[in-house]
Amino acid sequence: MALALQVEGLRKAYGGLIVTDDVSLSLPKGARHALIGPNGAGKSTLVGLLSGVIRPDSGRILLNGQDISSKSPAERTKRGLVRTFQVTSLFPRLTVRENVLLAVHEHRGTSAQLWDAATSYRSHVERAEEIIAQLGLSVDRHATVSEISYGRQRLIEIAIALALEPKVLLLDEPAAGIPGSETHILLNAIGRLPADIAILMIEHDMEIVKGFADKVTVLVQGRVLTTDTTANVLASDEVRAVYLGNAPTALDERMSHA
Protein backbone atom coordinates (compact mmCIF):
# COMPACT_ATOMS: atom_id res chain seq x y z
CA MET A 1 0.00 0.00 0.00
CA ALA A 2 1.36 3.44 -0.95
CA LEU A 3 2.46 5.48 2.04
CA ALA A 4 1.45 9.12 2.37
CA LEU A 5 3.65 9.69 5.42
CA GLN A 6 6.57 7.65 6.68
CA VAL A 7 8.48 8.46 9.86
CA GLU A 8 11.73 6.62 10.44
CA GLY A 9 13.68 6.65 13.69
CA LEU A 10 13.00 10.25 14.74
CA ARG A 11 15.03 11.36 17.73
CA LYS A 12 15.14 14.69 19.54
CA ALA A 13 16.96 15.56 22.75
CA TYR A 14 17.48 18.74 24.71
CA GLY A 15 20.76 18.22 26.49
CA GLY A 16 20.42 14.95 28.37
CA LEU A 17 16.63 14.88 28.09
CA ILE A 18 15.44 12.66 25.24
CA VAL A 19 11.92 13.75 24.28
CA THR A 20 11.54 11.76 21.05
CA ASP A 21 13.27 8.40 21.08
CA ASP A 22 13.50 6.41 17.83
CA VAL A 23 9.90 7.03 16.78
CA SER A 24 8.68 5.37 13.60
CA LEU A 25 5.19 5.22 12.12
CA SER A 26 3.55 4.95 8.71
CA LEU A 27 0.33 6.36 7.29
CA PRO A 28 -1.00 4.92 4.03
CA LYS A 29 -3.05 7.16 1.78
CA GLY A 30 -6.49 7.66 3.29
CA ALA A 31 -5.38 6.60 6.77
CA ARG A 32 -7.39 7.57 9.82
CA HIS A 33 -4.73 7.29 12.51
CA ALA A 34 -4.66 8.63 16.07
CA LEU A 35 -1.66 9.44 18.25
CA ILE A 36 -2.33 9.21 21.98
CA GLY A 37 -0.31 9.19 25.16
CA PRO A 38 -0.28 10.53 28.71
CA ASN A 39 0.87 14.05 29.54
CA GLY A 40 4.59 14.41 28.88
CA ALA A 41 4.65 11.56 26.37
CA GLY A 42 6.19 13.78 23.68
CA LYS A 43 3.17 14.18 21.41
CA SER A 44 3.61 17.93 20.92
CA THR A 45 7.30 17.52 20.15
CA LEU A 46 6.53 14.84 17.58
CA VAL A 47 3.97 17.09 15.89
CA GLY A 48 6.56 19.87 15.86
CA LEU A 49 9.03 17.53 14.20
CA LEU A 50 6.52 16.44 11.59
CA SER A 51 5.45 20.00 10.77
CA GLY A 52 9.01 21.31 10.63
CA VAL A 53 9.01 23.79 13.51
CA ILE A 54 11.43 21.48 15.35
CA ARG A 55 14.41 19.83 13.66
CA PRO A 56 15.25 16.22 14.59
CA ASP A 57 18.67 15.14 15.78
CA SER A 58 18.35 12.02 13.65
CA GLY A 59 15.82 10.08 11.60
CA ARG A 60 13.81 11.20 8.61
CA ILE A 61 10.32 12.06 7.40
CA LEU A 62 9.02 11.08 3.98
CA LEU A 63 5.95 12.60 2.34
CA ASN A 64 4.72 10.48 -0.57
CA GLY A 65 8.16 8.91 -0.73
CA GLN A 66 10.07 12.21 -0.78
CA ASP A 67 12.40 13.09 2.10
CA ILE A 68 11.19 16.38 3.65
CA SER A 69 13.29 16.19 6.84
CA SER A 70 15.22 19.37 6.01
CA LYS A 71 12.29 21.32 4.53
CA SER A 72 10.80 24.39 6.20
CA PRO A 73 7.24 24.39 7.58
CA ALA A 74 6.11 26.50 4.61
CA GLU A 75 7.66 24.12 2.11
CA ARG A 76 6.06 21.13 3.82
CA THR A 77 2.69 22.86 3.61
CA LYS A 78 3.18 23.52 -0.11
CA ARG A 79 3.99 19.84 -0.60
CA GLY A 80 0.81 18.80 1.19
CA LEU A 81 1.65 18.29 4.88
CA VAL A 82 -0.79 20.59 6.69
CA ARG A 83 -1.25 21.07 10.43
CA THR A 84 -4.05 22.51 12.53
CA PHE A 85 -3.41 23.78 16.03
CA GLN A 86 -4.71 23.21 19.57
CA VAL A 87 -5.67 26.88 19.75
CA THR A 88 -7.40 28.53 16.83
CA SER A 89 -5.59 31.36 15.06
CA LEU A 90 -8.37 32.80 12.93
CA PHE A 91 -9.24 36.37 11.97
CA PRO A 92 -12.15 37.04 14.37
CA ARG A 93 -13.42 40.15 12.58
CA LEU A 94 -13.57 38.49 9.17
CA THR A 95 -16.43 36.28 8.08
CA VAL A 96 -16.15 32.54 7.84
CA ARG A 97 -16.05 32.78 4.05
CA GLU A 98 -13.39 35.49 4.11
CA ASN A 99 -11.16 33.36 6.38
CA VAL A 100 -11.45 30.36 4.07
CA LEU A 101 -11.15 32.47 0.92
CA LEU A 102 -7.93 33.98 2.24
CA ALA A 103 -6.49 30.47 2.58
CA VAL A 104 -7.56 29.59 -0.97
CA HIS A 105 -5.85 32.73 -2.30
CA GLU A 106 -2.73 31.98 -0.26
CA HIS A 107 -2.52 28.44 -1.60
CA ARG A 108 -2.99 29.63 -5.19
CA GLY A 109 -0.53 32.48 -4.89
CA THR A 110 -3.04 35.29 -5.29
CA SER A 111 -3.36 36.55 -1.71
CA ALA A 112 -2.47 40.12 -2.75
CA GLN A 113 -5.67 40.17 -4.80
CA LEU A 114 -7.96 38.90 -2.04
CA TRP A 115 -10.13 42.01 -2.00
CA ASP A 116 -10.48 42.32 -5.78
CA ALA A 117 -13.95 41.88 -7.19
CA ALA A 118 -15.19 38.36 -6.55
CA THR A 119 -15.91 37.96 -10.25
CA SER A 120 -12.16 38.23 -10.92
CA TYR A 121 -11.52 35.05 -8.95
CA ARG A 122 -14.79 33.20 -9.20
CA SER A 123 -13.09 29.79 -9.00
CA HIS A 124 -11.53 30.82 -5.66
CA VAL A 125 -14.90 31.79 -4.24
CA GLU A 126 -16.47 28.57 -5.53
CA ARG A 127 -13.71 26.55 -3.90
CA ALA A 128 -14.19 28.36 -0.59
CA GLU A 129 -17.95 27.79 -0.73
CA GLU A 130 -17.40 24.10 -1.55
CA ILE A 131 -15.19 23.60 1.51
CA ILE A 132 -17.57 25.54 3.75
CA ALA A 133 -20.48 23.37 2.63
CA GLN A 134 -18.43 20.20 3.07
CA LEU A 135 -17.89 21.02 6.73
CA GLY A 136 -21.49 22.03 7.34
CA LEU A 137 -20.67 25.72 7.81
CA SER A 138 -22.84 27.22 5.08
CA VAL A 139 -25.30 28.71 7.56
CA ASP A 140 -22.41 30.63 9.16
CA ARG A 141 -20.50 31.68 6.05
CA HIS A 142 -21.43 35.38 6.30
CA ALA A 143 -21.06 35.56 10.10
CA THR A 144 -17.85 36.88 11.60
CA VAL A 145 -15.75 34.30 13.40
CA SER A 146 -16.29 36.08 16.72
CA GLU A 147 -20.04 35.55 16.40
CA ILE A 148 -20.05 31.75 16.28
CA SER A 149 -19.39 29.08 18.89
CA TYR A 150 -15.90 27.86 19.68
CA GLY A 151 -16.74 24.37 18.46
CA ARG A 152 -17.65 25.70 15.02
CA GLN A 153 -14.56 27.88 15.02
CA ARG A 154 -12.53 24.67 15.18
CA LEU A 155 -14.33 23.57 12.01
CA ILE A 156 -13.21 26.77 10.29
CA GLU A 157 -9.63 25.87 11.12
CA ILE A 158 -10.13 22.50 9.42
CA ALA A 159 -11.74 24.30 6.46
CA ILE A 160 -8.66 26.50 6.14
CA ALA A 161 -6.46 23.40 6.22
CA LEU A 162 -8.53 21.87 3.41
CA ALA A 163 -8.09 25.02 1.36
CA LEU A 164 -4.36 24.23 1.36
CA GLU A 165 -5.15 20.90 -0.38
CA PRO A 166 -3.38 18.57 2.05
CA LYS A 167 -2.18 15.09 1.26
CA VAL A 168 -1.50 14.54 4.96
CA LEU A 169 -3.49 16.44 7.60
CA LEU A 170 -2.25 16.73 11.19
CA LEU A 171 -5.17 17.47 13.51
CA ASP A 172 -3.63 18.75 16.73
CA GLU A 173 -6.20 18.12 19.49
CA PRO A 174 -9.14 19.33 17.40
CA ALA A 175 -11.58 18.78 20.28
CA ALA A 176 -9.63 20.95 22.74
CA GLY A 177 -11.96 23.44 24.37
CA ILE A 178 -15.06 22.14 22.61
CA PRO A 179 -18.01 21.40 24.94
CA GLY A 180 -18.99 17.74 25.04
CA SER A 181 -22.34 18.64 23.51
CA GLU A 182 -20.58 19.82 20.34
CA THR A 183 -18.02 17.03 19.77
CA HIS A 184 -20.45 15.18 17.49
CA ILE A 185 -20.31 18.19 15.15
CA LEU A 186 -16.54 17.80 14.94
CA LEU A 187 -16.69 14.05 14.32
CA ASN A 188 -19.37 14.46 11.64
CA ALA A 189 -17.27 17.09 9.89
CA ILE A 190 -14.10 15.00 10.02
CA GLY A 191 -16.08 12.05 8.70
CA ARG A 192 -16.90 14.08 5.59
CA LEU A 193 -13.27 14.88 4.76
CA PRO A 194 -11.95 13.52 1.44
CA ALA A 195 -11.19 9.81 1.72
CA ASP A 196 -7.80 10.12 0.01
CA ILE A 197 -6.33 12.45 2.66
CA ALA A 198 -4.24 10.66 5.29
CA ILE A 199 -5.13 12.08 8.71
CA LEU A 200 -3.10 11.87 11.90
CA MET A 201 -5.08 13.09 14.89
CA ILE A 202 -3.36 13.94 18.16
CA GLU A 203 -6.04 13.58 20.79
CA HIS A 204 -6.54 12.65 24.44
CA ASP A 205 -10.31 12.17 24.37
CA MET A 206 -10.81 8.45 23.90
CA GLU A 207 -14.38 8.86 22.67
CA ILE A 208 -13.13 11.10 19.86
CA VAL A 209 -10.39 8.59 19.05
CA LYS A 210 -12.89 5.73 19.04
CA GLY A 211 -15.18 7.58 16.64
CA PHE A 212 -12.37 8.58 14.27
CA ALA A 213 -9.43 6.21 14.07
CA ASP A 214 -8.84 2.87 12.40
CA LYS A 215 -5.38 2.60 13.97
CA VAL A 216 -3.79 4.13 17.05
CA THR A 217 -0.19 4.72 18.04
CA VAL A 218 0.51 5.05 21.76
CA LEU A 219 3.45 7.25 22.75
CA VAL A 220 5.00 6.94 26.21
CA GLN A 221 8.12 8.75 27.44
CA GLY A 222 8.99 9.69 23.88
CA ARG A 223 8.82 6.15 22.51
CA VAL A 224 6.20 4.15 20.66
CA LEU A 225 4.61 1.70 23.07
CA THR A 226 2.36 0.11 20.46
CA THR A 227 0.57 0.66 17.15
CA ASP A 228 -2.54 -1.42 16.63
CA THR A 229 -6.20 -1.29 15.66
CA THR A 230 -8.29 1.11 17.69
CA ALA A 231 -10.27 -1.74 19.26
CA ASN A 232 -7.12 -3.55 20.40
CA VAL A 233 -5.50 -0.44 21.81
CA LEU A 234 -8.60 0.62 23.74
CA ALA A 235 -8.97 -2.91 25.14
CA SER A 236 -5.31 -3.11 26.23
CA ASP A 237 -4.67 -3.41 29.95
CA GLU A 238 -1.19 -1.99 29.41
CA VAL A 239 -2.51 1.12 27.66
CA ARG A 240 -5.08 1.66 30.41
CA ALA A 241 -2.32 1.30 33.00
CA VAL A 242 -0.27 3.95 31.20
CA TYR A 243 -3.13 6.42 31.48
CA LEU A 244 -3.98 5.54 35.06
CA GLY A 245 -0.33 5.47 36.05
CA ASN A 246 -0.74 2.47 38.32
CA ALA A 247 1.27 -0.24 36.63
CA PRO A 248 4.63 -0.73 34.88
CA THR A 249 4.65 -1.13 31.11
CA ALA A 250 6.64 -3.23 28.69
CA LEU A 251 8.31 0.04 27.72
CA ASP A 252 9.49 0.47 31.32
CA GLU A 253 11.01 -3.00 31.19
CA ARG A 254 12.75 -2.34 27.89
CA MET A 255 14.18 0.91 29.22
CA SER A 256 15.35 -0.69 32.44
CA HIS A 257 17.49 -3.10 30.38
CA ALA A 258 18.75 -0.41 27.99
Coordinates of C-alpha atoms in Angstrom, one line a residue:
M1 CA 0.0 0.0 0.0
A2 CA 1.4 3.4 -1.0
L3 CA 2.5 5.5 2.0
A4 CA 1.5 9.1 2.4
L5 CA 3.7 9.7 5.4
Q6 CA 6.6 7.6 6.7
V7 CA 8.5 8.5 9.9
E8 CA 11.7 6.6 10.4
G9 CA 13.7 6.7 13.7
L10 CA 13.0 10.3 14.7
R11 CA 15.0 11.4 17.7
K12 CA 15.1 14.7 19.5
A13 CA 17.0 15.6 22.8
Y14 CA 17.5 18.7 24.7
G15 CA 20.8 18.2 26.5
G16 CA 20.4 15.0 28.4
L17 CA 16.6 14.9 28.1
I18 CA 15.4 12.7 25.2
V19 CA 11.9 13.7 24.3
T20 CA 11.5 11.8 21.1
D21 CA 13.3 8.4 21.1
D22 CA 13.5 6.4 17.8
V23 CA 9.9 7.0 16.8
S24 CA 8.7 5.4 13.6
L25 CA 5.2 5.2 12.1
S26 CA 3.5 5.0 8.7
L27 CA 0.3 6.4 7.3
P28 CA -1.0 4.9 4.0
K29 CA -3.0 7.2 1.8
G30 CA -6.5 7.7 3.3
A31 CA -5.4 6.6 6.8
R32 CA -7.4 7.6 9.8
H33 CA -4.7 7.3 12.5
A34 CA -4.7 8.6 16.1
L35 CA -1.7 9.4 18.2
I36 CA -2.3 9.2 22.0
G37 CA -0.3 9.2 25.2
P38 CA -0.3 10.5 28.7
N39 CA 0.9 14.1 29.5
G40 CA 4.6 14.4 28.9
A41 CA 4.6 11.6 26.4
G42 CA 6.2 13.8 23.7
K43 CA 3.2 14.2 21.4
S44 CA 3.6 17.9 20.9
T45 CA 7.3 17.5 20.2
L46 CA 6.5 14.8 17.6
V47 CA 4.0 17.1 15.9
G48 CA 6.6 19.9 15.9
L49 CA 9.0 17.5 14.2
L50 CA 6.5 16.4 11.6
S51 CA 5.4 20.0 10.8
G52 CA 9.0 21.3 10.6
V53 CA 9.0 23.8 13.5
I54 CA 11.4 21.5 15.3
R55 CA 14.4 19.8 13.7
P56 CA 15.2 16.2 14.6
D57 CA 18.7 15.1 15.8
S58 CA 18.3 12.0 13.6
G59 CA 15.8 10.1 11.6
R60 CA 13.8 11.2 8.6
I61 CA 10.3 12.1 7.4
L62 CA 9.0 11.1 4.0
L63 CA 6.0 12.6 2.3
N64 CA 4.7 10.5 -0.6
G65 CA 8.2 8.9 -0.7
Q66 CA 10.1 12.2 -0.8
D67 CA 12.4 13.1 2.1
I68 CA 11.2 16.4 3.6
S69 CA 13.3 16.2 6.8
S70 CA 15.2 19.4 6.0
K71 CA 12.3 21.3 4.5
S72 CA 10.8 24.4 6.2
P73 CA 7.2 24.4 7.6
A74 CA 6.1 26.5 4.6
E75 CA 7.7 24.1 2.1
R76 CA 6.1 21.1 3.8
T77 CA 2.7 22.9 3.6
K78 CA 3.2 23.5 -0.1
R79 CA 4.0 19.8 -0.6
G80 CA 0.8 18.8 1.2
L81 CA 1.7 18.3 4.9
V82 CA -0.8 20.6 6.7
R83 CA -1.2 21.1 10.4
T84 CA -4.0 22.5 12.5
F85 CA -3.4 23.8 16.0
Q86 CA -4.7 23.2 19.6
V87 CA -5.7 26.9 19.8
T88 CA -7.4 28.5 16.8
S89 CA -5.6 31.4 15.1
L90 CA -8.4 32.8 12.9
F91 CA -9.2 36.4 12.0
P92 CA -12.1 37.0 14.4
R93 CA -13.4 40.2 12.6
L94 CA -13.6 38.5 9.2
T95 CA -16.4 36.3 8.1
V96 CA -16.1 32.5 7.8
R97 CA -16.1 32.8 4.1
E98 CA -13.4 35.5 4.1
N99 CA -11.2 33.4 6.4
V100 CA -11.5 30.4 4.1
L101 CA -11.1 32.5 0.9
L102 CA -7.9 34.0 2.2
A103 CA -6.5 30.5 2.6
V104 CA -7.6 29.6 -1.0
H105 CA -5.8 32.7 -2.3
E106 CA -2.7 32.0 -0.3
H107 CA -2.5 28.4 -1.6
R108 CA -3.0 29.6 -5.2
G109 CA -0.5 32.5 -4.9
T110 CA -3.0 35.3 -5.3
S111 CA -3.4 36.5 -1.7
A112 CA -2.5 40.1 -2.7
Q113 CA -5.7 40.2 -4.8
L114 CA -8.0 38.9 -2.0
W115 CA -10.1 42.0 -2.0
D116 CA -10.5 42.3 -5.8
A117 CA -13.9 41.9 -7.2
A118 CA -15.2 38.4 -6.5
T119 CA -15.9 38.0 -10.3
S120 CA -12.2 38.2 -10.9
Y121 CA -11.5 35.0 -8.9
R122 CA -14.8 33.2 -9.2
S123 CA -13.1 29.8 -9.0
H124 CA -11.5 30.8 -5.7
V125 CA -14.9 31.8 -4.2
E126 CA -16.5 28.6 -5.5
R127 CA -13.7 26.5 -3.9
A128 CA -14.2 28.4 -0.6
E129 CA -17.9 27.8 -0.7
E130 CA -17.4 24.1 -1.5
I131 CA -15.2 23.6 1.5
I132 CA -17.6 25.5 3.8
A133 CA -20.5 23.4 2.6
Q134 CA -18.4 20.2 3.1
L135 CA -17.9 21.0 6.7
G136 CA -21.5 22.0 7.3
L137 CA -20.7 25.7 7.8
S138 CA -22.8 27.2 5.1
V139 CA -25.3 28.7 7.6
D140 CA -22.4 30.6 9.2
R141 CA -20.5 31.7 6.0
H142 CA -21.4 35.4 6.3
A143 CA -21.1 35.6 10.1
T144 CA -17.8 36.9 11.6
V145 CA -15.7 34.3 13.4
S146 CA -16.3 36.1 16.7
E147 CA -20.0 35.5 16.4
I148 CA -20.0 31.7 16.3
S149 CA -19.4 29.1 18.9
Y150 CA -15.9 27.9 19.7
G151 CA -16.7 24.4 18.5
R152 CA -17.7 25.7 15.0
Q153 CA -14.6 27.9 15.0
R154 CA -12.5 24.7 15.2
L155 CA -14.3 23.6 12.0
I156 CA -13.2 26.8 10.3
E157 CA -9.6 25.9 11.1
I158 CA -10.1 22.5 9.4
A159 CA -11.7 24.3 6.5
I160 CA -8.7 26.5 6.1
A161 CA -6.5 23.4 6.2
L162 CA -8.5 21.9 3.4
A163 CA -8.1 25.0 1.4
L164 CA -4.4 24.2 1.4
E165 CA -5.1 20.9 -0.4
P166 CA -3.4 18.6 2.1
K167 CA -2.2 15.1 1.3
V168 CA -1.5 14.5 5.0
L169 CA -3.5 16.4 7.6
L170 CA -2.3 16.7 11.2
L171 CA -5.2 17.5 13.5
D172 CA -3.6 18.7 16.7
E173 CA -6.2 18.1 19.5
P174 CA -9.1 19.3 17.4
A175 CA -11.6 18.8 20.3
A176 CA -9.6 20.9 22.7
G177 CA -12.0 23.4 24.4
I178 CA -15.1 22.1 22.6
P179 CA -18.0 21.4 24.9
G180 CA -19.0 17.7 25.0
S181 CA -22.3 18.6 23.5
E182 CA -20.6 19.8 20.3
T183 CA -18.0 17.0 19.8
H184 CA -20.4 15.2 17.5
I185 CA -20.3 18.2 15.1
L186 CA -16.5 17.8 14.9
L187 CA -16.7 14.1 14.3
N188 CA -19.4 14.5 11.6
A189 CA -17.3 17.1 9.9
I190 CA -14.1 15.0 10.0
G191 CA -16.1 12.0 8.7
R192 CA -16.9 14.1 5.6
L193 CA -13.3 14.9 4.8
P194 CA -11.9 13.5 1.4
A195 CA -11.2 9.8 1.7
D196 CA -7.8 10.1 0.0
I197 CA -6.3 12.4 2.7
A198 CA -4.2 10.7 5.3
I199 CA -5.1 12.1 8.7
L200 CA -3.1 11.9 11.9
M201 CA -5.1 13.1 14.9
I202 CA -3.4 13.9 18.2
E203 CA -6.0 13.6 20.8
H204 CA -6.5 12.6 24.4
D205 CA -10.3 12.2 24.4
M206 CA -10.8 8.5 23.9
E207 CA -14.4 8.9 22.7
I208 CA -13.1 11.1 19.9
V209 CA -10.4 8.6 19.0
K210 CA -12.9 5.7 19.0
G211 CA -15.2 7.6 16.6
F212 CA -12.4 8.6 14.3
A213 CA -9.4 6.2 14.1
D214 CA -8.8 2.9 12.4
K215 CA -5.4 2.6 14.0
V216 CA -3.8 4.1 17.1
T217 CA -0.2 4.7 18.0
V218 CA 0.5 5.1 21.8
L219 CA 3.5 7.2 22.7
V220 CA 5.0 6.9 26.2
Q221 CA 8.1 8.7 27.4
G222 CA 9.0 9.7 23.9
R223 CA 8.8 6.2 22.5
V224 CA 6.2 4.2 20.7
L225 CA 4.6 1.7 23.1
T226 CA 2.4 0.1 20.5
T227 CA 0.6 0.7 17.2
D228 CA -2.5 -1.4 16.6
T229 CA -6.2 -1.3 15.7
T230 CA -8.3 1.1 17.7
A231 CA -10.3 -1.7 19.3
N232 CA -7.1 -3.6 20.4
V233 CA -5.5 -0.4 21.8
L234 CA -8.6 0.6 23.7
A235 CA -9.0 -2.9 25.1
S236 CA -5.3 -3.1 26.2
D237 CA -4.7 -3.4 30.0
E238 CA -1.2 -2.0 29.4
V239 CA -2.5 1.1 27.7
R240 CA -5.1 1.7 30.4
A241 CA -2.3 1.3 33.0
V242 CA -0.3 3.9 31.2
Y243 CA -3.1 6.4 31.5
L244 CA -4.0 5.5 35.1
G245 CA -0.3 5.5 36.1
N246 CA -0.7 2.5 38.3
A247 CA 1.3 -0.2 36.6
P248 CA 4.6 -0.7 34.9
T249 CA 4.7 -1.1 31.1
A250 CA 6.6 -3.2 28.7
L251 CA 8.3 0.0 27.7
D252 CA 9.5 0.5 31.3
E253 CA 11.0 -3.0 31.2
R254 CA 12.8 -2.3 27.9
M255 CA 14.2 0.9 29.2
S256 CA 15.4 -0.7 32.4
H257 CA 17.5 -3.1 30.4
A258 CA 18.8 -0.4 28.0

